[in-house]
Coordinates of C-alpha atoms in Angstrom, one line a residue:
Chain O
M1 CA -16.6 5.7 14.3
S2 CA -16.4 8.1 11.4
D3 CA -14.9 11.0 13.5
F4 CA -11.8 9.1 14.4
L5 CA -11.5 7.8 10.8
N6 CA -11.5 11.3 9.5
A7 CA -8.0 11.6 11.0
Y8 CA -6.9 8.9 8.6
S9 CA -7.9 10.6 5.4
I10 CA -5.6 10.6 2.3
Q11 CA -5.3 14.4 2.7
T12 CA -4.0 14.1 6.2
W13 CA -1.7 11.2 5.2
L14 CA -0.3 13.2 2.3
E15 CA 0.4 16.2 4.5
S16 CA 1.9 14.3 7.4
C17 CA 3.8 11.5 5.6
P18 CA 5.1 12.2 2.0
Q19 CA 4.8 16.0 2.3
G20 CA 5.8 15.8 6.0
Y21 CA 8.4 13.6 7.5
L22 CA 9.4 12.0 4.2
E23 CA 9.9 15.4 2.5
D24 CA 13.5 15.7 1.1
T25 CA 14.4 12.1 1.7
E26 CA 15.3 9.3 -0.8
Y27 CA 14.5 5.8 0.2
G28 CA 13.7 7.2 3.7
H29 CA 17.1 8.8 4.4
A30 CA 18.7 12.1 3.6
P31 CA 19.9 12.3 0.0
G32 CA 23.5 11.2 -0.3
Q33 CA 23.7 9.3 3.0
K34 CA 25.5 6.0 2.6
E35 CA 26.0 2.8 4.5
P36 CA 29.1 3.2 6.7
E37 CA 32.4 2.0 5.2
L38 CA 32.9 -0.1 8.3
I39 CA 29.8 -2.2 7.4
L40 CA 30.5 -2.4 3.7
E41 CA 34.1 -3.5 4.2
N42 CA 33.8 -5.9 7.0
P43 CA 32.3 -9.2 5.9
T44 CA 30.9 -10.1 9.3
L45 CA 29.2 -6.8 9.8
R46 CA 27.9 -6.8 6.2
Q47 CA 26.6 -10.3 6.5
E48 CA 24.9 -9.5 9.8
S49 CA 23.3 -6.4 8.3
I50 CA 22.0 -8.3 5.3
Q51 CA 20.6 -11.0 7.5
S52 CA 18.7 -8.6 9.7
T53 CA 17.5 -6.5 6.8
V54 CA 16.1 -9.7 5.1
Q55 CA 13.8 -10.2 8.1
L56 CA 12.5 -6.6 7.7
V57 CA 11.8 -7.3 4.0
V58 CA 10.0 -10.5 4.9
G59 CA 7.9 -8.8 7.6
E60 CA 7.1 -5.9 5.3
R61 CA 6.1 -8.1 2.4
A62 CA 3.6 -9.8 4.7
A63 CA 2.3 -6.5 5.9
L64 CA 1.9 -5.3 2.2
A65 CA 0.0 -8.5 1.3
A66 CA -2.2 -8.2 4.5
S67 CA -3.1 -4.6 4.3
S68 CA -3.9 -4.7 0.5
G69 CA -5.8 -7.9 0.9
L70 CA -8.0 -6.4 3.6
I71 CA -9.2 -3.4 1.4
N72 CA -11.8 -5.6 -0.3
S73 CA -13.2 -7.0 2.9
A74 CA -13.3 -3.7 4.8
P75 CA -16.9 -2.9 5.7
D76 CA -16.8 0.8 5.0
Y77 CA -15.1 3.4 2.8
P78 CA -13.1 5.2 5.6
S79 CA -11.5 1.8 6.5
K80 CA -10.7 1.1 2.9
R81 CA -9.2 4.5 2.5
F82 CA -7.0 4.1 5.6
L83 CA -5.9 0.6 4.4
A84 CA -5.0 2.1 1.0
T85 CA -2.6 4.5 2.8
Q86 CA -1.3 1.6 4.9
T87 CA -0.8 -0.5 1.8
L88 CA 1.4 2.3 0.3
D89 CA 3.3 2.7 3.5
E90 CA 4.1 -1.0 3.6
A91 CA 5.0 -0.9 -0.1
R92 CA 7.4 1.9 0.7
H93 CA 8.9 -0.1 3.5
V94 CA 9.4 -3.1 1.2
E95 CA 11.1 -0.7 -1.3
I96 CA 13.4 1.0 1.2
F97 CA 14.5 -2.2 2.9
T98 CA 15.1 -3.9 -0.4
Q99 CA 17.1 -0.8 -1.5
R100 CA 19.1 -1.3 1.7
L101 CA 20.0 -4.8 0.6
Y102 CA 21.2 -3.4 -2.7
D103 CA 23.2 -0.7 -0.8
L104 CA 24.8 -3.6 1.1
G105 CA 25.9 -5.1 -2.1
V106 CA 23.2 -7.7 -2.9
K107 CA 22.9 -7.9 -6.6
K108 CA 19.4 -7.5 -8.1
D109 CA 19.3 -10.9 -9.7
E110 CA 20.3 -12.5 -6.4
L111 CA 17.7 -10.8 -4.3
E112 CA 15.1 -13.6 -4.0
D113 CA 17.8 -16.2 -3.3
V114 CA 19.3 -14.0 -0.6
I115 CA 15.9 -13.5 1.0
S116 CA 15.1 -17.3 0.8
Q117 CA 18.5 -18.1 2.3
Y118 CA 18.2 -15.8 5.3
A119 CA 14.4 -15.6 6.0
N120 CA 13.7 -16.9 9.4
P121 CA 11.3 -19.9 9.0
H122 CA 9.3 -18.8 12.1
L123 CA 8.8 -15.3 10.6
V124 CA 7.6 -16.9 7.4
K125 CA 5.2 -19.0 9.5
F126 CA 4.1 -15.9 11.4
A127 CA 3.1 -14.3 8.1
E128 CA 1.3 -17.4 6.9
V129 CA -0.9 -17.5 10.0
L130 CA -1.9 -13.9 9.3
L131 CA -2.4 -14.3 5.6
E132 CA -4.6 -17.3 6.0
K133 CA -7.1 -15.0 7.7
V134 CA -6.7 -12.3 5.1
D135 CA -7.2 -14.7 2.3
K136 CA -10.5 -15.8 3.8
G137 CA -11.7 -12.2 3.9
D138 CA -11.8 -12.2 7.7
F139 CA -11.5 -8.4 8.3
L140 CA -11.6 -8.6 12.1
A141 CA -9.0 -11.2 12.5
G142 CA -6.9 -9.7 9.7
V143 CA -6.8 -6.3 11.3
V144 CA -6.0 -7.7 14.7
G145 CA -3.2 -9.8 13.2
Q146 CA -1.9 -7.0 11.0
N147 CA -2.4 -3.8 13.0
I148 CA -2.0 -5.0 16.5
V149 CA 0.3 -8.1 16.4
L150 CA 2.5 -7.5 13.3
E151 CA 2.6 -3.8 13.6
G152 CA 3.1 -3.9 17.4
M153 CA 6.1 -6.2 16.8
A154 CA 7.5 -4.1 14.0
F155 CA 7.1 -0.9 16.0
S156 CA 9.3 -2.2 18.9
V157 CA 11.8 -4.0 16.6
F158 CA 12.3 -0.8 14.6
E159 CA 12.6 1.3 17.7
M160 CA 15.3 -1.0 19.2
M161 CA 17.2 -1.2 15.9
Q162 CA 16.9 2.6 15.5
A163 CA 18.4 3.1 18.9
S164 CA 21.2 0.6 18.1
N165 CA 22.1 2.4 14.9
V166 CA 21.9 6.1 15.9
E167 CA 25.7 6.3 16.2
L168 CA 26.9 3.4 14.1
N169 CA 24.7 4.0 11.0
P170 CA 22.8 7.3 10.9
K171 CA 21.5 6.5 7.4
F172 CA 19.7 3.3 8.5
A173 CA 18.6 5.0 11.8
K174 CA 17.0 7.8 9.7
T175 CA 15.3 5.2 7.4
L176 CA 13.9 3.5 10.5
S177 CA 12.6 6.7 12.0
G178 CA 10.2 7.1 9.1
T179 CA 8.9 3.6 9.4
I180 CA 8.4 4.0 13.1
A181 CA 6.2 7.1 12.4
D182 CA 4.2 5.0 9.9
E183 CA 3.8 2.0 12.3
R184 CA 2.5 4.3 15.1
R185 CA -0.4 5.4 12.8
H186 CA -1.2 1.8 11.8
V187 CA -1.3 0.5 15.4
G188 CA -3.6 3.4 16.3
F189 CA -6.1 2.5 13.5
G190 CA -6.2 -1.1 14.6
E191 CA -7.1 -0.2 18.2
N192 CA -9.7 2.3 17.2
R193 CA -11.5 0.5 14.5
I194 CA -11.5 -3.0 15.9
G195 CA -12.8 -2.2 19.3
S196 CA -16.3 -1.3 18.1
L197 CA -16.4 -4.2 15.6
L198 CA -15.5 -6.7 18.2
Q199 CA -18.4 -5.5 20.4
E200 CA -20.7 -6.3 17.5
H201 CA -19.1 -9.8 17.0
P202 CA -18.1 -11.2 20.3
E203 CA -18.3 -14.7 18.9
K204 CA -15.1 -14.0 16.9
K205 CA -13.0 -13.6 20.0
P206 CA -11.8 -17.2 20.6
E207 CA -10.6 -17.6 17.0
I208 CA -8.8 -14.2 17.0
E209 CA -7.2 -15.0 20.3
Q210 CA -6.0 -18.3 19.0
M211 CA -4.5 -16.5 16.0
Q212 CA -2.7 -14.0 18.3
K213 CA -1.3 -17.0 20.3
D214 CA 0.0 -18.7 17.2
M215 CA 1.5 -15.5 15.8
T216 CA 3.1 -14.6 19.2
Y217 CA 4.7 -18.1 19.4
H218 CA 6.3 -17.6 16.0
M219 CA 7.4 -14.1 16.8
L220 CA 9.1 -15.2 20.0
A221 CA 10.8 -18.1 18.2
T222 CA 12.1 -15.6 15.6
F223 CA 13.5 -13.5 18.4
A224 CA 15.1 -16.6 20.0
D225 CA 16.8 -17.5 16.7
S226 CA 17.9 -13.9 16.1
F227 CA 19.4 -13.4 19.6
R228 CA 20.2 -16.5 21.6
G229 CA 20.6 -18.6 18.4
N230 CA 22.9 -16.0 16.9
A231 CA 24.9 -15.1 20.0
P232 CA 28.4 -15.7 18.7
A233 CA 27.9 -13.7 15.6
M234 CA 26.2 -10.9 17.6
E235 CA 29.1 -10.8 20.0
E236 CA 31.6 -10.7 17.2
T237 CA 29.7 -7.9 15.4
R238 CA 29.6 -5.9 18.6
K239 CA 33.3 -6.4 19.2
I240 CA 34.3 -5.3 15.7
A241 CA 32.1 -2.2 16.0
Q242 CA 33.4 -1.3 19.4
E243 CA 37.0 -1.6 18.2
A244 CA 36.3 0.5 15.2
I245 CA 34.5 3.2 17.2
P246 CA 35.8 3.0 20.7
D247 CA 34.1 6.1 22.0
Q248 CA 30.7 5.1 20.7
K249 CA 28.0 6.3 23.1
H250 CA 25.9 3.4 24.4
Q251 CA 22.1 3.7 23.8
V252 CA 19.7 2.7 26.6
W253 CA 16.4 1.3 25.4
H254 CA 13.7 0.4 27.9
G255 CA 16.3 0.4 30.7
T256 CA 18.8 -1.9 28.9
D257 CA 22.2 -0.8 27.7
L258 CA 22.1 -1.9 24.1
G259 CA 25.9 -1.7 23.9
S260 CA 26.8 -4.0 26.8
A261 CA 23.8 -6.3 27.3
D262 CA 24.3 -9.9 26.2
P263 CA 22.1 -11.4 23.5
A264 CA 19.7 -13.1 26.0
E265 CA 19.2 -9.8 27.8
L266 CA 18.5 -8.1 24.5
E267 CA 16.0 -10.8 23.5
N268 CA 14.3 -10.4 26.8
V269 CA 13.9 -6.7 26.7
L270 CA 12.5 -6.8 23.2
A271 CA 10.1 -9.7 23.9
D272 CA 9.0 -8.0 27.2
T273 CA 8.4 -4.7 25.5
V274 CA 6.4 -6.2 22.6
L275 CA 4.3 -8.4 24.9
K276 CA 3.6 -5.6 27.3
E277 CA 2.3 -3.6 24.3
F278 CA 0.3 -6.5 23.1
K279 CA -1.5 -6.9 26.4
T280 CA -2.3 -3.3 26.7
R281 CA -3.6 -2.9 23.2
L282 CA -5.5 -6.2 23.1
G283 CA -7.1 -5.2 26.4
R284 CA -8.2 -1.9 25.0
I285 CA -10.1 -3.7 22.2
G286 CA -11.6 -6.3 24.5
L287 CA -9.4 -9.2 23.9
E288 CA -7.4 -11.2 26.4
Y289 CA -3.7 -11.8 25.7
Q290 CA -3.1 -15.6 25.1
E291 CA 0.3 -16.8 26.2
P292 CA 2.0 -19.3 23.9
A293 CA 4.4 -22.0 24.8
K294 CA 7.9 -20.8 25.3
P295 CA 10.0 -21.4 22.1
Chain T
M1 CA 27.9 -12.4 -3.8
S2 CA 28.7 -13.0 -7.4
V3 CA 29.2 -10.3 -10.1
E4 CA 26.0 -9.2 -11.8
T5 CA 25.6 -11.1 -15.1
V6 CA 22.2 -10.0 -16.4
E7 CA 22.0 -9.2 -20.1
I8 CA 22.5 -5.5 -20.5
H9 CA 19.2 -4.6 -22.4
A10 CA 17.1 -6.7 -20.0
R11 CA 18.8 -5.1 -17.0
E12 CA 18.2 -1.6 -18.4
H13 CA 14.5 -2.3 -19.0
D14 CA 14.2 -3.8 -15.5
S15 CA 15.9 -0.8 -14.0
F16 CA 13.5 1.5 -15.8
L17 CA 10.5 -0.4 -14.6
E18 CA 11.9 -0.5 -11.0
E19 CA 12.2 3.3 -11.2
V20 CA 8.8 4.1 -12.7
H21 CA 6.9 1.7 -10.5
S22 CA 8.5 3.0 -7.2
F23 CA 7.1 5.0 -4.3
E24 CA 9.7 7.6 -5.0
F25 CA 8.6 8.0 -8.6
W26 CA 5.0 8.2 -7.6
F27 CA 5.6 10.8 -5.0
Q28 CA 7.7 13.0 -7.4
S29 CA 4.8 12.7 -9.9
V30 CA 1.9 13.6 -7.6
E31 CA 3.8 16.2 -5.6
G32 CA 3.8 18.6 -8.6
Y33 CA 0.0 18.8 -8.8
L34 CA -1.1 17.9 -5.3
A35 CA 1.2 20.2 -3.2
G36 CA -0.8 23.2 -2.1
H37 CA -4.0 21.6 -3.4
P38 CA -5.9 20.1 -0.5
Y39 CA -8.6 17.8 -1.9
G40 CA -7.2 18.4 -5.4
V41 CA -8.2 22.1 -5.6
D42 CA -6.3 25.3 -5.1
P43 CA -8.0 26.8 -2.0
S44 CA -8.2 30.2 -3.7
T45 CA -10.5 28.9 -6.4
P46 CA -13.9 30.4 -5.6
I47 CA -16.9 28.1 -4.9
P48 CA -19.1 28.5 -8.0
D49 CA -22.7 29.6 -7.7
L50 CA -24.6 26.7 -9.3
D51 CA -28.4 26.8 -9.7
E52 CA -30.4 23.9 -8.3
E53 CA -30.6 22.0 -11.6
E54 CA -26.9 22.3 -12.2
K55 CA -26.2 21.2 -8.7
A56 CA -28.5 18.1 -8.9
T57 CA -26.8 17.1 -12.2
L58 CA -23.3 17.5 -10.7
I59 CA -24.3 15.5 -7.6
A60 CA -25.6 12.7 -9.8
T61 CA -22.5 12.6 -12.0
L62 CA -20.1 12.7 -9.1
S63 CA -22.0 9.9 -7.4
T64 CA -21.6 7.7 -10.4
Y65 CA -17.9 8.5 -10.5
C66 CA -17.6 7.5 -6.8
V67 CA -19.0 4.0 -7.6
G68 CA -16.3 3.6 -10.3
E69 CA -13.5 4.8 -8.0
L70 CA -14.6 2.4 -5.3
A71 CA -14.5 -0.4 -7.8
A72 CA -11.0 0.7 -8.8
L73 CA -9.9 0.9 -5.1
D74 CA -11.1 -2.6 -4.4
G75 CA -9.6 -3.9 -7.7
A76 CA -6.2 -2.3 -7.2
G77 CA -6.0 -3.4 -3.6
G78 CA -7.0 -7.0 -4.4
M79 CA -4.5 -7.3 -7.3
I80 CA -1.5 -6.6 -5.2
G81 CA -1.7 -10.1 -3.6
F82 CA -1.1 -11.9 -6.9
A83 CA 0.9 -9.3 -8.9
P84 CA 3.7 -11.1 -10.6
N85 CA 6.6 -9.1 -9.1
R86 CA 7.6 -6.6 -6.5
Q87 CA 7.6 -3.6 -8.9
A88 CA 4.0 -4.4 -9.9
K89 CA 3.0 -4.7 -6.3
I90 CA 4.5 -1.4 -5.4
F91 CA 2.9 0.3 -8.4
L92 CA -0.5 -1.1 -7.5
A93 CA 0.0 0.2 -3.9
T94 CA 0.5 3.7 -5.3
Q95 CA -2.6 3.1 -7.5
A96 CA -4.7 2.0 -4.5
V97 CA -3.9 5.3 -2.7
D98 CA -4.6 7.2 -5.9
E99 CA -8.1 5.6 -6.2
A100 CA -8.8 6.2 -2.5
R101 CA -7.8 9.8 -3.0
H102 CA -10.1 10.2 -6.0
L103 CA -13.0 8.9 -4.0
E104 CA -12.0 11.3 -1.2
V105 CA -11.8 14.4 -3.3
M106 CA -15.1 13.5 -5.0
L107 CA -16.8 13.0 -1.7
H108 CA -15.4 16.3 -0.5
R109 CA -16.8 18.0 -3.6
L110 CA -20.2 16.4 -2.9
K111 CA -20.0 17.9 0.6
E112 CA -19.3 21.3 -0.8
L113 CA -22.5 20.8 -2.9
G114 CA -24.5 20.3 0.3
V115 CA -24.6 16.5 0.4
T116 CA -24.5 15.6 4.0
D117 CA -24.1 11.8 3.8
S118 CA -22.1 11.6 0.6
Q119 CA -21.1 7.9 1.0
R120 CA -24.7 6.8 1.4
E121 CA -25.7 9.1 -1.4
F122 CA -23.4 7.6 -4.0
E123 CA -24.1 4.0 -2.9
S124 CA -27.9 4.6 -3.3
R125 CA -27.4 5.9 -6.8
A126 CA -25.2 3.2 -8.1
N127 CA -25.8 2.3 -11.8
R128 CA -26.7 -1.3 -12.3
N129 CA -24.4 -1.7 -15.3
L130 CA -21.5 -0.2 -13.3
L131 CA -22.3 -2.5 -10.4
A132 CA -22.2 -5.5 -12.8
F133 CA -18.8 -4.2 -14.1
R134 CA -17.5 -4.0 -10.5
K135 CA -18.8 -7.5 -9.8
R136 CA -17.0 -8.9 -12.9
L137 CA -13.8 -7.1 -12.1
L138 CA -13.8 -8.5 -8.5
E139 CA -14.5 -12.0 -9.9
F140 CA -11.3 -11.8 -11.9
V141 CA -9.5 -10.5 -8.8
D142 CA -10.9 -13.3 -6.6
A143 CA -9.8 -15.8 -9.2
K144 CA -6.3 -14.3 -9.1
D145 CA -6.5 -13.9 -12.9
W146 CA -3.8 -11.4 -13.6
E147 CA -4.3 -10.7 -17.3
A148 CA -8.1 -10.4 -17.0
S149 CA -7.9 -8.3 -13.9
L150 CA -5.3 -6.0 -15.5
L151 CA -7.4 -5.6 -18.6
A152 CA -10.6 -4.9 -16.7
Q153 CA -8.9 -2.6 -14.1
N154 CA -6.1 -0.7 -15.8
V155 CA -7.3 -0.7 -19.4
I156 CA -11.2 -0.8 -19.4
L157 CA -12.1 0.9 -16.2
E158 CA -9.3 3.5 -16.4
S159 CA -10.3 4.2 -20.0
M160 CA -13.9 4.6 -19.0
E161 CA -13.0 7.0 -16.3
F162 CA -10.6 8.8 -18.6
A163 CA -13.3 9.3 -21.2
A164 CA -15.9 10.4 -18.7
F165 CA -13.6 12.9 -16.8
H166 CA -12.1 14.2 -20.0
S167 CA -15.5 15.0 -21.5
H168 CA -16.8 16.4 -18.2
M169 CA -13.8 18.8 -17.8
K170 CA -14.8 20.7 -20.9
T171 CA -18.0 21.9 -19.2
A172 CA -17.3 21.6 -15.5
D173 CA -17.1 24.5 -13.0
P174 CA -13.5 25.6 -12.1
R175 CA -13.4 23.6 -8.8
T176 CA -14.7 20.4 -10.3
A177 CA -12.5 20.8 -13.4
Q178 CA -9.3 21.3 -11.2
M179 CA -10.2 18.2 -9.2
L180 CA -10.8 16.1 -12.3
S181 CA -7.5 17.4 -13.9
G182 CA -5.5 15.9 -11.0
V183 CA -7.5 12.7 -11.2
L184 CA -6.9 12.4 -15.0
K185 CA -3.1 12.7 -14.4
D186 CA -3.3 9.7 -12.1
E187 CA -5.4 7.8 -14.6
R188 CA -2.9 8.3 -17.3
R189 CA -0.2 6.7 -15.1
H190 CA -2.5 3.8 -14.4
M191 CA -3.3 3.3 -18.1
G192 CA 0.4 3.4 -18.9
F193 CA 1.0 0.6 -16.4
G194 CA -1.8 -1.6 -17.9
E195 CA -0.6 -1.0 -21.4
N196 CA 3.0 -1.7 -20.6
D197 CA 2.5 -4.8 -18.5
L198 CA -0.3 -6.3 -20.6
G199 CA 1.6 -5.5 -23.8
R200 CA 4.7 -7.3 -22.6
H201 CA 2.6 -10.2 -21.4
L202 CA 0.8 -10.5 -24.7
A203 CA 4.1 -10.4 -26.6
Q204 CA 5.2 -13.5 -24.8
A205 CA 1.8 -15.2 -24.7
P206 CA -0.1 -14.1 -27.9
H207 CA -2.6 -16.9 -27.5
A208 CA -4.1 -15.0 -24.5
R209 CA -5.2 -12.2 -26.8
A210 CA -8.4 -14.1 -28.0
R211 CA -9.6 -14.7 -24.5
L212 CA -9.0 -11.0 -23.6
R213 CA -10.8 -9.9 -26.7
E214 CA -13.9 -11.9 -25.4
I215 CA -13.6 -10.3 -22.0
K216 CA -13.3 -6.9 -23.5
K217 CA -16.4 -7.4 -25.6
E218 CA -18.3 -8.4 -22.5
L219 CA -17.0 -5.4 -20.5
D220 CA -17.4 -2.9 -23.3
A221 CA -21.1 -3.6 -23.3
L222 CA -21.3 -2.7 -19.6
V223 CA -19.3 0.4 -20.0
L224 CA -21.3 1.7 -22.9
A225 CA -24.6 0.9 -21.1
T226 CA -23.3 2.8 -18.1
F227 CA -22.6 5.8 -20.3
E228 CA -26.0 5.6 -21.9
D229 CA -27.9 5.3 -18.6
S230 CA -25.9 8.2 -17.0
Q231 CA -26.4 10.5 -20.0
R232 CA -30.1 9.7 -20.2
E233 CA -30.4 10.5 -16.5
L234 CA -28.6 13.8 -17.1
G235 CA -30.8 14.7 -20.0
T236 CA -28.0 14.7 -22.6
P237 CA -29.7 14.7 -26.1
A238 CA -29.6 11.3 -27.8
S239 CA -27.5 12.7 -30.7
E240 CA -24.7 13.7 -28.3
R241 CA -24.6 10.5 -26.3
P242 CA -22.4 8.4 -28.5
E243 CA -19.5 10.9 -28.2
I244 CA -18.3 9.7 -24.8
G245 CA -18.6 6.1 -25.9
R246 CA -16.5 6.8 -28.9
L247 CA -13.9 8.5 -26.8
Y248 CA -13.8 5.4 -24.6
L249 CA -13.4 3.0 -27.5
E250 CA -10.7 5.2 -29.1
T251 CA -8.8 5.4 -25.8
V252 CA -8.8 1.6 -25.4
A253 CA -7.8 1.2 -29.0
R254 CA -4.9 3.6 -28.5
L255 CA -3.7 1.3 -25.7
G256 CA -3.6 -1.5 -28.2
F257 CA -6.8 -3.2 -27.3
D258 CA -9.2 -2.5 -30.2
S259 CA -12.1 -4.8 -31.2

């Protein structure tokens, strides 16, 4: 156990993250990079950007609460140490996505109102299911919920958003690339640490699988609201962007052309990618993926 | 979105706090003294040749420090969940990493001293008064009692560590002194946060001061008893023992929390 945890030392984290891929960045992007004028000047694009960034802030606030809340209940120092680095990673994500809201013109004294207005209720519920376990000091369930389910979801969502923004918004794409690197590390810890603990506590499996099922339902419902439930606005956003940048190169993500696929197709490719990862990762730690009802 | 209408002085102060409690500010602060210093030490600093007695004393001292740092890590991590605002949460996240780093660099120094299972070593040596302090701190944290947690963590515990490390640095070998120097720089930042946040809180809720005074009295006794136990164990002459306790009390008083 301790061998793999040595790879998650503060020293390694310092060298690879703040002194590595975050070196010479501010709020995760190159100094001086700005949101494109097109987004800032077009009310539809700006609103869409604010709405999607709010979901990132909500998710990262949950991740910050969960990772910090798990430090106390971690059974050993190396796990506490890793969770401390994860806590600061999540705090940084809260900071950079909040900063993006400011960059998009949200006033500081309006921040909480804007977040309340746009936060998807299913995403809020998703966080509540996880934080209930964390509050009870349930380390096993907390790490599965946080480092496999939440981080697994965040990883794919960030990847998809990053691919969509490479041409349209290099500043945001750069910000996302740093968070993707962080999430990759977090997911790795969850898989490695929990596998051995679950072997010691097989009686915990049904309860953890139920949590995964509940969280997955709320995740899929969030995706449904964000894509199918938001189809007209998404189509409008895409039309404006394509008119403004007609020669924009379409990005392909997991076999889907992000520039031409309709919202339902985008929802499917994201959900399929995340669920496939869930199944693989849960299988690796000895849990069986539980399929929720379709939202 | 409407035009910003916050009162100018309040906004400036909020902006200041937002800056100094940010990841960006933390990284700029630590980068200066951690870059090129793996485990808090310049690699070119030679490993000192300590005799067995000096080595045993240093191992005992570092083991006690580790217990304090573990308490600080658990405390800072636990406080994030009920910190009153985003800036405080982000600051405490930086503090959690600082505390985890302190533990890591101390465990690394223990390894250099030949301790093979440093984690087990420090846990087995835990001072009962320090453990009682940790228990009390985590009770405040479990109760989500912000002002008591902040007093115990960022004023009392940080001042205790400050006094201990500051005193130790005067006689420490170069590697240990360098390591402690970086740790002290972090502790100053943590104490500043406690002083600032608690000071503002008490200005708005002066009635809380009496309760905090009682908590401080209770915790002071544990801190001073920890110093006494550790110094007796290290063979410090009785006449010199009050010095570190005095430094601790002066540090707490400088932060505005005298008896």
